[in-house]
């Protein structure tokens, strides 16, 4: 098979560098890390792209507030994202920054293609702009005169801009989404996007006149590229930088549901206009709130993933974040519940089971194989796991493994194989096979733990994996 057929290209959003990473960013990035590791275990070449979104008014204002020049500020915060991903054992293939010179160059080339094809025109923009969202906003969207997400009044803007003929592409994109040629998941997200077409959309401005911190339009130095166009293009420019154009189109853009419109409407339209093929899938996951509130610096309730790693360890943090809620649902995170889940699922569940089986296997010489009925259990678990991961249901995939863990605990409790009866050898042999299978299934989620369990099975010596926390 040629390279194109077996390779996959997965992306996360590129995160704004106005602030340090939080567990919401970690959630999306971990999910792609798991899919990447899973794909690689299946023998696929997977290219995993993540990075940072560094231009625009929002970043310029954050830099100014911190008393730094924008580039130094971006270098610093972008570095914090890289560090957090390292601490979470996230194995990305490439980290793009929109201030990379090659990216800036490719954005200019892309915009020139649109201009040459006649899809850009000059116009006057008069309206409202929310710097927090980095988007033009309508009166209708405001709540008590404020942006409902950022709880602040938008800016009044009246400036000359370059516009993109978005409307020309809307019927085609709607058709592609309806027919599933451009997959939008889950179903609820697809319906939300289709609703946007029904409400009607106007052409979009792709440049800003009074935002200096951005990429200058090659034919109009008074204008900088609108930060969302600059950012979306990362998915395409990164491949050019890496000499991996053959990976286009992306197999999956994973996003939070806040940025669906940009990924399912604006992005496909820009690609169609330039004559490029469209991504295969855009999937939107749910949102975390903290004790019922939106995570925000103002409220002061942001959870830093590095703090979780310090408290629970890398693999435990990976597990705790991905096992909270079904991937497409919103959910509320509480630090207390994270601690309880650590103790029940990891210290008591996986950790304790490993210790029990490794100890039993070390005491008794095991012979025999797993009986047919027990193999049925394995087949069922593997099937549930594969199906779940195929649908990006990380929570369900993990539940199926934890179901096997409780099943093993029950076998040990009922058969008491340490009593060394007639069937003990058989039971222990089966338990070892189950533990080996559990080890394989958790590999994409808990790579270090999986390695440690394999070593313990081979060495016959049990070492605690997840010490119980007070
Ligand atoms: O939107 N729960 O960047 P951003 C779960 N730069 N996921 C969350 C979350 C939460 N509470 N908060 C954030 C941008 N996320 C643009 C993207 S892409 C071309 C440009 C995750 O820093 C989720 O994936 O605001 C969301 O879409 C993303 O972080 C937004 O990150």
CSV table of C-alpha atoms and ligand atoms in Angstrom, one decimal:
chain,number,residue,atom,x,y,z
A,1,UNK,CA,0.0,0.0,0.0
A,2,UNK,CA,1.3,3.5,-0.7
A,3,UNK,CA,2.0,6.1,2.0
A,4,UNK,CA,-1.2,8.1,1.3
A,5,UNK,CA,-3.5,5.2,2.2
A,6,UNK,CA,-2.0,4.3,5.5
A,7,UNK,CA,-1.2,7.7,6.8
A,8,UNK,CA,-3.4,9.8,9.0
A,9,UNK,CA,-3.3,13.5,9.8
A,10,UNK,CA,-4.9,14.7,13.1
A,11,UNK,CA,-5.0,18.2,14.5
A,12,UNK,CA,-5.9,20.1,17.6
A,13,UNK,CA,-6.9,23.7,17.6
A,14,UNK,CA,-3.9,26.0,18.0
A,15,UNK,CA,-4.4,27.7,21.3
A,16,UNK,CA,-4.3,31.4,22.0
A,17,UNK,CA,-1.2,32.5,23.9
A,18,UNK,CA,-3.0,35.2,25.9
A,19,UNK,CA,-2.8,32.9,28.9
A,20,UNK,CA,-1.1,29.7,30.1
A,21,UNK,CA,-2.7,26.3,29.2
A,22,UNK,CA,-5.5,24.9,31.3
A,23,UNK,CA,-7.2,21.5,31.5
A,24,UNK,CA,-9.6,22.3,28.6
A,25,UNK,CA,-6.6,22.7,26.2
A,26,UNK,CA,-5.1,19.5,27.8
A,27,UNK,CA,-8.4,17.6,27.1
A,28,UNK,CA,-8.4,18.2,23.4
A,29,UNK,CA,-4.6,17.6,23.1
A,30,UNK,CA,-4.7,14.4,25.1
A,31,UNK,CA,-7.5,13.0,23.0
A,32,UNK,CA,-5.5,13.5,19.9
A,33,UNK,CA,-2.5,12.0,21.6
A,34,UNK,CA,-4.5,8.9,22.4
A,35,UNK,CA,-5.8,8.6,18.9
A,36,UNK,CA,-2.3,9.0,17.5
A,37,UNK,CA,-0.8,6.4,19.8
A,38,UNK,CA,-3.7,4.0,19.0
A,39,UNK,CA,-3.2,4.5,15.3
A,40,UNK,CA,0.5,4.0,15.5
A,41,UNK,CA,-0.1,0.7,17.4
A,42,UNK,CA,-2.3,-0.4,14.5
A,43,UNK,CA,0.7,0.3,12.2
A,44,UNK,CA,-0.5,3.6,10.8
A,45,UNK,CA,1.7,6.6,10.1
A,46,UNK,CA,0.1,9.3,12.1
A,47,UNK,CA,1.0,13.0,11.9
A,48,UNK,CA,-0.2,14.9,15.0
A,49,UNK,CA,-0.3,18.6,14.7
A,50,UNK,CA,-0.7,21.1,17.6
A,51,UNK,CA,0.5,24.6,18.2
A,52,UNK,CA,-0.2,28.2,19.3
A,53,UNK,CA,-2.3,31.0,17.8
A,54,UNK,CA,-0.2,34.2,18.4
A,55,UNK,CA,-1.5,37.1,16.4
A,56,UNK,CA,-4.3,39.6,16.7
A,57,UNK,CA,-5.6,42.2,19.1
A,58,UNK,CA,-6.3,39.8,22.0
A,59,UNK,CA,-2.6,38.7,22.2
A,60,UNK,CA,-1.3,42.2,21.6
A,61,UNK,CA,-3.4,43.5,24.5
A,62,UNK,CA,-2.3,40.6,26.8
A,63,UNK,CA,1.4,41.3,25.9
A,64,UNK,CA,0.9,45.0,26.6
A,65,UNK,CA,-0.7,44.3,30.0
A,66,UNK,CA,2.3,42.1,31.0
A,67,UNK,CA,4.7,44.9,29.9
A,68,UNK,CA,6.4,42.7,27.2
A,69,UNK,CA,6.8,43.1,23.5
A,70,UNK,CA,4.4,40.8,21.6
A,71,UNK,CA,7.0,38.4,20.3
A,72,UNK,CA,8.7,37.9,23.6
A,73,UNK,CA,5.3,37.4,25.3
A,74,UNK,CA,4.3,34.8,22.6
A,75,UNK,CA,7.7,33.0,23.0
A,76,UNK,CA,7.1,32.7,26.7
A,77,UNK,CA,3.5,31.5,26.7
A,78,UNK,CA,4.0,29.2,23.7
A,79,UNK,CA,6.9,27.7,25.7
A,80,UNK,CA,4.4,27.0,28.6
A,81,UNK,CA,2.2,25.0,26.2
A,82,UNK,CA,5.1,23.0,25.0
A,83,UNK,CA,6.2,22.3,28.6
A,84,UNK,CA,2.7,21.3,29.7
A,85,UNK,CA,2.5,18.8,26.7
A,86,UNK,CA,5.9,17.4,27.7
A,87,UNK,CA,4.7,17.0,31.3
A,88,UNK,CA,1.6,15.1,30.0
A,89,UNK,CA,3.7,12.9,27.8
A,90,UNK,CA,2.0,14.2,24.6
A,91,UNK,CA,3.8,12.9,21.6
A,92,UNK,CA,3.0,15.5,18.9
A,93,UNK,CA,4.7,15.3,15.5
A,94,UNK,CA,5.0,19.1,15.0
A,95,UNK,CA,4.2,22.2,17.0
A,96,UNK,CA,3.3,25.1,14.8
A,97,UNK,CA,3.4,28.8,15.8
A,98,UNK,CA,1.6,31.4,13.7
A,99,UNK,CA,4.6,33.7,14.2
A,100,UNK,CA,6.8,31.1,12.4
A,101,UNK,CA,8.3,32.9,9.4
A,102,UNK,CA,7.4,30.0,7.1
A,103,UNK,CA,3.8,30.1,8.2
A,104,UNK,CA,3.6,33.8,7.6
A,105,UNK,CA,5.0,33.3,4.1
A,106,UNK,CA,2.5,30.6,3.3
A,107,UNK,CA,-0.4,32.6,4.6
A,108,UNK,CA,0.6,35.4,2.2
A,109,UNK,CA,0.7,32.9,-0.7
A,110,UNK,CA,-2.7,31.5,0.2
A,111,UNK,CA,-4.3,34.9,0.4
A,112,UNK,CA,-2.7,35.9,-3.0
A,113,UNK,CA,-4.3,32.8,-4.5
A,114,UNK,CA,-7.7,33.9,-3.3
A,115,UNK,CA,-7.2,37.4,-4.5
A,116,UNK,CA,-6.0,36.3,-7.9
A,117,UNK,CA,-9.0,34.0,-8.3
A,118,UNK,CA,-11.3,37.0,-7.6
A,119,UNK,CA,-12.7,35.9,-4.2
A,120,UNK,CA,-11.6,39.0,-2.3
A,121,UNK,CA,-13.0,42.5,-2.5
A,122,UNK,CA,-12.6,45.8,-0.7
A,123,UNK,CA,-15.4,47.0,1.5
A,124,UNK,CA,-16.4,49.0,4.6
A,125,UNK,CA,-17.0,47.2,7.8
A,126,UNK,CA,-19.2,48.9,10.3
A,127,UNK,CA,-20.3,46.9,13.3
A,128,UNK,CA,-19.2,45.3,16.6
A,129,UNK,CA,-16.2,43.2,17.4
A,130,UNK,CA,-15.4,41.1,20.4
A,131,UNK,CA,-11.7,40.9,21.1
A,132,UNK,CA,-12.1,38.0,23.5
A,133,UNK,CA,-13.7,35.9,20.7
A,134,UNK,CA,-11.7,37.6,18.0
A,135,UNK,CA,-14.8,37.8,15.9
A,136,UNK,CA,-17.4,40.2,14.6
A,137,UNK,CA,-20.5,40.0,16.6
A,138,UNK,CA,-24.1,41.1,16.0
A,139,UNK,CA,-26.5,43.0,18.3
A,140,UNK,CA,-28.6,39.9,18.4
A,141,UNK,CA,-25.8,37.8,20.0
A,142,UNK,CA,-25.3,40.3,22.9
A,143,UNK,CA,-26.8,39.7,26.3
A,144,UNK,CA,-27.4,43.0,28.2
A,145,UNK,CA,-25.1,44.7,25.7
A,146,UNK,CA,-22.2,42.3,26.4
A,147,UNK,CA,-20.6,39.3,24.7
A,148,UNK,CA,-22.2,36.3,26.6
A,149,UNK,CA,-18.8,34.4,26.6
A,150,UNK,CA,-16.5,37.2,27.7
A,151,UNK,CA,-18.9,39.3,29.7
A,152,UNK,CA,-17.7,42.6,28.2
A,153,UNK,CA,-19.1,45.1,25.7
A,154,UNK,CA,-17.8,44.7,22.1
A,155,UNK,CA,-15.8,47.4,20.3
A,156,UNK,CA,-17.5,49.5,17.7
A,157,UNK,CA,-15.6,49.1,14.5
A,158,UNK,CA,-15.8,51.2,11.3
A,159,UNK,CA,-13.0,50.4,9.0
A,160,UNK,CA,-12.0,49.5,5.4
A,161,UNK,CA,-11.4,45.7,5.1
A,162,UNK,CA,-10.9,43.1,2.5
A,163,UNK,CA,-13.9,40.7,2.3
A,164,UNK,CA,-14.1,37.1,1.3
A,165,UNK,CA,-17.0,35.9,-0.9
A,166,UNK,CA,-18.1,33.4,1.7
A,167,UNK,CA,-21.7,33.3,0.4
A,168,UNK,CA,-20.7,31.8,-2.9
A,169,UNK,CA,-19.6,28.6,-1.2
A,170,UNK,CA,-22.4,28.1,1.4
A,171,UNK,CA,-24.8,25.9,-0.7
A,172,UNK,CA,-21.9,23.6,-1.6
A,173,UNK,CA,-20.6,23.3,1.9
A,174,UNK,CA,-24.1,22.7,3.3
A,175,UNK,CA,-24.6,19.9,0.8
A,176,UNK,CA,-21.2,18.3,1.7
A,177,UNK,CA,-22.1,18.3,5.4
A,178,UNK,CA,-25.6,16.9,4.8
A,179,UNK,CA,-24.3,14.1,2.5
A,180,UNK,CA,-21.5,13.3,5.0
A,181,UNK,CA,-18.7,14.0,2.6
A,182,UNK,CA,-17.6,16.5,5.2
A,183,UNK,CA,-18.3,14.6,8.4
A,184,UNK,CA,-19.3,16.8,11.3
A,185,UNK,CA,-19.7,15.0,14.6
A,186,UNK,CA,-21.3,14.4,16.9
A,187,UNK,CA,-24.8,14.6,15.5
A,188,UNK,CA,-25.7,17.6,17.8
A,189,UNK,CA,-22.7,19.6,16.4
A,190,UNK,CA,-23.8,18.8,12.8
A,191,UNK,CA,-27.3,20.0,13.6
A,192,UNK,CA,-25.9,23.2,15.2
A,193,UNK,CA,-23.8,23.9,12.0
A,194,UNK,CA,-26.7,23.2,9.7
A,195,UNK,CA,-28.8,25.6,11.8
A,196,UNK,CA,-26.2,28.3,11.0
A,197,UNK,CA,-26.8,27.9,7.3
A,198,UNK,CA,-30.5,28.3,7.8
A,199,UNK,CA,-30.0,31.5,9.8
A,200,UNK,CA,-28.0,32.9,6.9
A,201,UNK,CA,-24.4,34.1,6.8
A,202,UNK,CA,-22.8,37.1,5.2
A,203,UNK,CA,-19.4,37.4,3.5
A,204,UNK,CA,-16.6,37.7,6.0
A,205,UNK,CA,-13.9,40.3,6.5
A,206,UNK,CA,-10.5,38.7,6.2
A,207,UNK,CA,-8.4,41.6,7.2
A,208,UNK,CA,-8.1,44.3,9.9
A,209,UNK,CA,-7.0,47.9,9.5
A,210,UNK,CA,-6.1,48.8,13.0
A,211,UNK,CA,-4.5,45.6,14.3
A,212,UNK,CA,-0.8,45.9,13.8
A,213,UNK,CA,0.1,42.5,15.4
A,214,UNK,CA,-0.6,40.3,12.5
A,215,UNK,CA,0.5,39.2,9.0
A,216,UNK,CA,0.5,42.1,6.5
A,217,UNK,CA,-1.5,41.5,3.3
A,218,UNK,CA,1.0,41.2,0.5
A,219,UNK,CA,-0.9,43.7,-1.7
A,220,UNK,CA,-2.1,46.1,1.1
A,221,UNK,CA,0.5,46.8,3.8
A,222,UNK,CA,-2.1,48.8,5.8
A,223,UNK,CA,-4.1,45.7,6.5
A,224,UNK,CA,-3.2,42.6,8.5
A,225,UNK,CA,-4.8,39.2,8.0
A,226,UNK,CA,-7.8,38.5,10.2
A,227,UNK,CA,-6.5,36.3,13.0
A,228,UNK,CA,-8.9,33.4,12.4
A,229,UNK,CA,-7.9,33.1,8.7
A,230,UNK,CA,-4.3,33.2,9.8
A,231,UNK,CA,-5.0,30.5,12.5
A,232,UNK,CA,-7.1,28.1,10.3
A,233,UNK,CA,-4.4,28.1,7.7
A,234,UNK,CA,-2.0,26.5,10.2
A,235,UNK,CA,-3.4,23.1,9.3
A,236,UNK,CA,-2.3,23.6,5.7
A,237,UNK,CA,0.9,25.6,6.2
A,238,UNK,CA,2.4,23.2,8.8
A,239,UNK,CA,2.5,20.4,6.1
A,240,UNK,CA,4.3,22.7,3.7
A,241,UNK,CA,6.9,23.5,6.4
A,242,UNK,CA,7.4,19.8,7.1
A,243,UNK,CA,7.5,18.7,3.5
A,244,UNK,CA,4.5,16.5,4.1
A,245,UNK,CA,2.0,17.9,1.6
A,246,UNK,CA,1.0,14.4,0.8
A,247,UNK,CA,-0.9,14.2,4.1
A,248,UNK,CA,-3.5,16.7,3.0
A,249,UNK,CA,-6.5,16.6,3.5
A,250,UNK,CA,-6.6,16.3,7.3
A,251,UNK,CA,-8.4,13.2,8.5
A,252,UNK,CA,-9.7,14.9,11.7
A,253,UNK,CA,-9.8,18.4,13.1
A,254,UNK,CA,-10.7,18.0,16.8
A,255,UNK,CA,-12.2,21.1,18.3
A,256,UNK,CA,-14.3,22.4,21.2
A,257,UNK,CA,-17.8,23.2,20.2
A,258,UNK,CA,-17.1,27.0,20.6
A,259,UNK,CA,-15.2,27.1,17.3
A,260,UNK,CA,-17.5,24.9,15.1
A,261,UNK,CA,-18.5,27.8,12.7
A,262,UNK,CA,-14.9,28.6,11.9
A,263,UNK,CA,-14.0,24.9,11.2
A,264,UNK,CA,-17.1,23.7,9.5
A,265,UNK,CA,-18.0,26.8,7.4
A,266,UNK,CA,-15.2,29.4,7.1
A,267,UNK,CA,-12.4,26.9,6.7
A,268,UNK,CA,-14.0,24.7,4.1
A,269,UNK,CA,-15.0,27.8,2.1
A,270,UNK,CA,-11.5,29.1,2.1
A,271,UNK,CA,-10.2,25.8,0.9
A,272,UNK,CA,-12.8,25.4,-1.8
A,273,UNK,CA,-12.0,28.9,-3.0
A,274,UNK,CA,-8.3,28.1,-3.3
A,275,UNK,CA,-9.1,24.8,-5.0
A,276,UNK,CA,-7.9,22.5,-2.2
A,277,UNK,CA,-9.6,19.4,-0.9
A,278,UNK,CA,-11.6,19.5,2.3
A,279,UNK,CA,-10.8,17.8,5.6
A,280,UNK,CA,-12.6,14.5,6.1
A,281,UNK,CA,-14.0,15.2,9.6
A,282,UNK,CA,-14.5,17.9,12.2
A,283,UNK,CA,-15.4,16.6,15.6
A,284,UNK,CA,-16.5,18.9,18.5
A,285,UNK,CA,-16.1,17.6,22.1
A,286,UNK,CA,-17.9,18.9,25.2
A,287,UNK,CA,-16.8,21.6,27.6
A,288,UNK,CA,-15.5,21.4,31.1
A,289,UNK,CA,-16.9,23.7,33.8
A,290,UNK,CA,-15.4,23.9,37.2
A,291,UNK,CA,-17.8,23.5,40.1
A,292,UNK,CA,-20.5,24.7,37.8
A,293,UNK,CA,-18.7,27.7,36.4
A,294,UNK,CA,-16.9,28.5,33.2
A,295,UNK,CA,-13.2,28.3,33.6
A,296,UNK,CA,-11.8,31.8,33.6
A,297,UNK,CA,-9.0,33.9,34.9
A,298,UNK,CA,-11.4,36.5,36.3
A,299,UNK,CA,-13.2,33.9,38.4
A,300,UNK,CA,-9.8,32.4,39.3
A,301,UNK,CA,-10.9,28.8,38.9
A,302,UNK,CA,-8.6,27.7,36.1
A,303,UNK,CA,-7.1,24.2,36.7
A,304,UNK,CA,-3.5,24.0,35.5
A,305,UNK,CA,-2.7,20.5,34.1
A,306,UNK,CA,0.8,20.7,35.6
A,307,UNK,CA,-0.7,20.9,39.1
A,308,UNK,CA,-2.6,17.7,38.4
A,309,UNK,CA,0.6,16.0,37.1
A,310,UNK,CA,2.4,17.0,40.3
A,311,UNK,CA,-0.4,15.7,42.5
A,312,UNK,CA,-1.4,12.5,40.7
A,313,UNK,CA,1.4,11.7,38.2
A,314,UNK,CA,1.3,11.8,34.4
A,315,UNK,CA,-0.6,8.7,33.5
A,316,UNK,CA,-3.2,9.3,36.3
A,317,UNK,CA,-3.8,12.8,35.0
A,318,UNK,CA,-4.2,11.5,31.5
A,319,UNK,CA,-6.7,8.9,32.8
A,320,UNK,CA,-8.6,11.3,35.0
A,321,UNK,CA,-9.2,13.9,32.3
A,322,UNK,CA,-10.3,11.4,29.6
A,323,UNK,CA,-12.5,9.3,31.8
A,324,UNK,CA,-14.7,12.0,33.2
A,325,UNK,CA,-17.5,12.3,30.7
A,326,UNK,CA,-18.7,11.0,27.4
A,327,UNK,CA,-16.6,12.9,24.9
A,328,UNK,CA,-19.4,14.8,23.3
A,329,UNK,CA,-21.0,15.9,26.6
A,330,UNK,CA,-20.3,18.9,28.7
A,331,UNK,CA,-19.3,18.1,32.3
A,332,UNK,CA,-18.4,19.6,35.6
A,333,UNK,CA,-15.0,19.0,37.1
A,334,UNK,CA,-14.5,19.0,40.8
A,335,UNK,CA,-11.1,18.5,42.4
A,336,UNK,CA,-12.6,16.4,45.1
A,337,UNK,CA,-14.1,14.0,42.6
A,338,UNK,CA,-10.8,13.7,40.7
A,339,UNK,CA,-9.2,12.6,44.0
A,340,UNK,CA,-11.9,10.0,44.7
A,341,UNK,CA,-11.7,8.7,41.1
A,342,UNK,CA,-7.9,8.4,41.4
A,343,UNK,CA,-8.3,6.2,44.6
A,344,UNK,CA,-11.2,4.1,43.3
A,345,UNK,CA,-10.1,3.5,39.7
A,346,UNK,CA,-6.3,3.7,39.8
A,347,UNK,CA,-5.1,3.0,43.4
A,348,UNK,CA,-7.8,0.4,44.1
A,349,UNK,CA,-8.8,-0.6,40.6
A,350,UNK,CA,-5.9,-1.0,38.2
A,351,UNK,CA,-3.1,-0.7,40.7
A,352,UNK,CA,-4.5,-3.2,43.2
A,353,UNK,CA,-5.5,-5.7,40.5
A,354,UNK,CA,-2.0,-5.6,39.0
A,355,UNK,CA,-0.4,-6.3,42.5
A,356,UNK,CA,-2.8,-9.2,43.1
A,357,UNK,CA,-2.2,-10.9,39.8
A,358,UNK,CA,1.5,-10.3,39.7
A,359,UNK,CA,1.8,-11.7,43.3
A,360,UNK,CA,-0.3,-14.7,42.5
A,361,UNK,CA,1.5,-15.5,39.3
A,362,UNK,CA,4.9,-15.2,41.1
A,363,UNK,CA,3.9,-17.8,43.7
A,364,UNK,CA,2.5,-20.5,41.5
A,365,UNK,CA,3.9,-22.0,38.3
A,366,UNK,CA,1.2,-21.3,35.8
A,367,UNK,CA,0.2,-23.6,33.0
A,368,UNK,CA,-2.8,-23.8,30.8
A,369,UNK,CA,-4.8,-21.4,28.7
A,370,UNK,CA,-7.9,-19.3,29.0
A,371,UNK,CA,-11.1,-21.3,28.6
A,372,UNK,CA,-13.5,-20.6,25.8
A,373,UNK,CA,-16.1,-18.8,27.9
A,374,UNK,CA,-13.4,-16.5,29.2
A,375,UNK,CA,-12.2,-15.7,25.7
A,376,UNK,CA,-15.7,-14.6,25.0
A,377,UNK,CA,-15.3,-12.0,27.7
A,378,UNK,CA,-12.0,-10.7,26.1
A,379,UNK,CA,-13.6,-10.6,22.7
A,380,UNK,CA,-16.5,-8.6,24.0
A,381,UNK,CA,-14.2,-6.1,25.8
A,382,UNK,CA,-11.9,-5.7,22.8
A,383,UNK,CA,-14.9,-5.2,20.5
A,384,UNK,CA,-16.4,-2.5,22.8
A,385,UNK,CA,-13.1,-0.8,23.1
A,386,UNK,CA,-12.4,-0.7,19.3
A,387,UNK,CA,-16.0,0.5,18.5
A,388,UNK,CA,-15.7,3.2,21.2
A,389,UNK,CA,-12.4,4.5,20.0
A,390,UNK,CA,-13.6,4.5,16.4
A,391,UNK,CA,-16.3,6.9,17.5
A,392,UNK,CA,-14.0,9.0,19.7
A,393,UNK,CA,-15.7,7.8,22.8
A,394,UNK,CA,-12.7,7.8,25.1
A,395,UNK,CA,-14.9,7.5,28.2
A,396,UNK,CA,-16.6,4.3,26.8
A,397,UNK,CA,-13.3,2.8,25.7
A,398,UNK,CA,-11.9,3.2,29.2
A,399,UNK,CA,-15.1,2.0,30.8
A,400,UNK,CA,-14.8,-1.3,28.8
A,401,UNK,CA,-11.2,-1.8,30.2
A,402,UNK,CA,-12.4,-1.0,33.7
A,403,UNK,CA,-15.2,-3.5,33.2
A,404,UNK,CA,-12.5,-6.1,32.6
A,405,UNK,CA,-10.7,-5.0,35.7
A,406,UNK,CA,-13.7,-5.5,37.9
A,407,UNK,CA,-14.4,-8.8,36.2
A,408,UNK,CA,-10.9,-10.0,37.2
A,409,UNK,CA,-11.3,-8.7,40.8
A,410,UNK,CA,-14.5,-10.8,41.0
A,411,UNK,CA,-12.7,-13.9,39.7
A,412,UNK,CA,-10.1,-13.5,42.4
A,413,UNK,CA,-12.6,-12.9,45.1
A,414,UNK,CA,-14.8,-15.9,44.2
A,415,UNK,CA,-12.1,-18.4,43.2
A,416,UNK,CA,-9.6,-17.4,45.9
A,417,UNK,CA,-6.7,-18.9,43.8
A,418,UNK,CA,-4.2,-18.3,46.6
A,419,UNK,CA,-5.8,-21.3,48.4
A,420,UNK,CA,-4.1,-23.5,45.8
A,421,UNK,CA,-7.0,-25.7,44.9
A,422,UNK,CA,-7.4,-27.8,41.8
A,423,UNK,CA,-8.5,-25.0,39.6
A,424,UNK,CA,-6.1,-22.4,40.9
A,425,UNK,CA,-3.5,-22.8,38.3
A,426,UNK,CA,-6.1,-22.4,35.5
A,427,UNK,CA,-7.6,-19.3,37.2
A,428,UNK,CA,-4.2,-17.6,37.6
A,429,UNK,CA,-3.2,-18.4,34.0
A,430,UNK,CA,-6.5,-16.8,32.8
A,431,UNK,CA,-5.9,-13.7,35.1
A,432,UNK,CA,-2.4,-13.2,33.6
A,433,UNK,CA,-3.9,-13.3,30.1
A,434,UNK,CA,-6.5,-10.7,31.1
A,435,UNK,CA,-3.9,-8.5,32.7
A,436,UNK,CA,-1.8,-8.7,29.6
A,437,UNK,CA,-4.8,-7.6,27.6
A,438,UNK,CA,-5.6,-4.8,29.9
A,439,UNK,CA,-2.0,-3.7,29.5
A,440,UNK,CA,-2.3,-3.5,25.8
A,441,UNK,CA,-5.6,-1.7,25.8
A,442,UNK,CA,-4.4,1.0,28.2
A,443,UNK,CA,-1.3,1.7,26.2
A,444,UNK,CA,-2.5,4.7,24.3
A,445,UNK,CA,-4.0,6.2,27.5
A,446,UNK,CA,-1.4,5.3,30.1
A,447,UNK,CA,1.7,4.5,28.2
A,448,UNK,CA,4.2,4.5,31.1
A,449,UNK,CA,1.9,2.4,33.3
A,450,UNK,CA,1.4,-0.1,30.5
A,451,UNK,CA,5.2,-0.5,30.3
A,452,UNK,CA,5.5,-0.9,34.1
A,453,UNK,CA,2.8,-3.6,34.2
A,454,UNK,CA,4.5,-5.5,31.4
A,455,UNK,CA,7.8,-5.4,33.3
A,456,UNK,CA,6.1,-6.6,36.5
A,457,UNK,CA,4.4,-9.5,34.8
A,458,UNK,CA,7.8,-10.5,33.3
A,459,UNK,CA,9.8,-9.9,36.5
A,460,UNK,CA,7.2,-11.5,38.8
A,461,UNK,CA,7.6,-8.7,41.3
A,462,UNK,CA,4.9,-6.3,42.2
A,463,UNK,CA,5.7,-2.6,42.8
A,464,UNK,CA,2.8,-0.2,43.7
A,465,UNK,CA,1.7,1.7,40.6
A,466,UNK,CA,-0.7,4.3,42.1
A,467,UNK,CA,-0.1,4.9,45.9
A,468,UNK,CA,-3.4,5.6,47.6
A,469,UNK,CA,-3.8,9.3,48.4
A,470,UNK,CA,-5.3,10.7,51.6
B,1,LIG,O1,-10.2,29.1,20.1
B,1,LIG,N1,-13.4,22.5,28.1
B,1,LIG,O2,-8.1,29.0,21.0
B,1,LIG,P1,-8.4,28.8,22.6
B,1,LIG,C1,-12.9,21.7,27.1
B,1,LIG,N2,-7.0,30.0,18.9
B,1,LIG,N3,-12.1,22.2,26.1
B,1,LIG,C2,-11.7,23.4,26.2
B,1,LIG,C3,-12.2,24.3,27.2
B,1,LIG,C4,-13.1,23.8,28.2
B,1,LIG,N4,-13.5,24.5,29.2
B,1,LIG,N5,-11.7,25.5,27.0
B,1,LIG,C5,-10.9,25.4,25.9
B,1,LIG,C6,-9.0,29.2,20.0
B,1,LIG,N6,-10.9,24.2,25.4
B,1,LIG,C7,-8.3,29.5,18.7
B,1,LIG,C8,-8.3,28.2,17.9
B,1,LIG,S1,-7.8,26.9,15.6
B,1,LIG,C9,-7.4,27.2,14.1
B,1,LIG,C10,-7.8,28.4,16.5
B,1,LIG,C11,-10.2,23.7,24.2
B,1,LIG,O3,-7.1,29.0,23.3
B,1,LIG,C12,-11.2,23.4,23.0
B,1,LIG,O4,-10.6,22.5,22.2
B,1,LIG,O5,-9.6,29.6,23.0
B,1,LIG,C13,-11.4,24.7,22.4
B,1,LIG,O6,-11.9,24.6,21.1
B,1,LIG,C14,-10.0,25.2,22.4
B,1,LIG,O7,-9.4,24.8,23.7
B,1,LIG,C15,-10.0,26.7,22.4
B,1,LIG,O8,-8.7,27.2,22.7
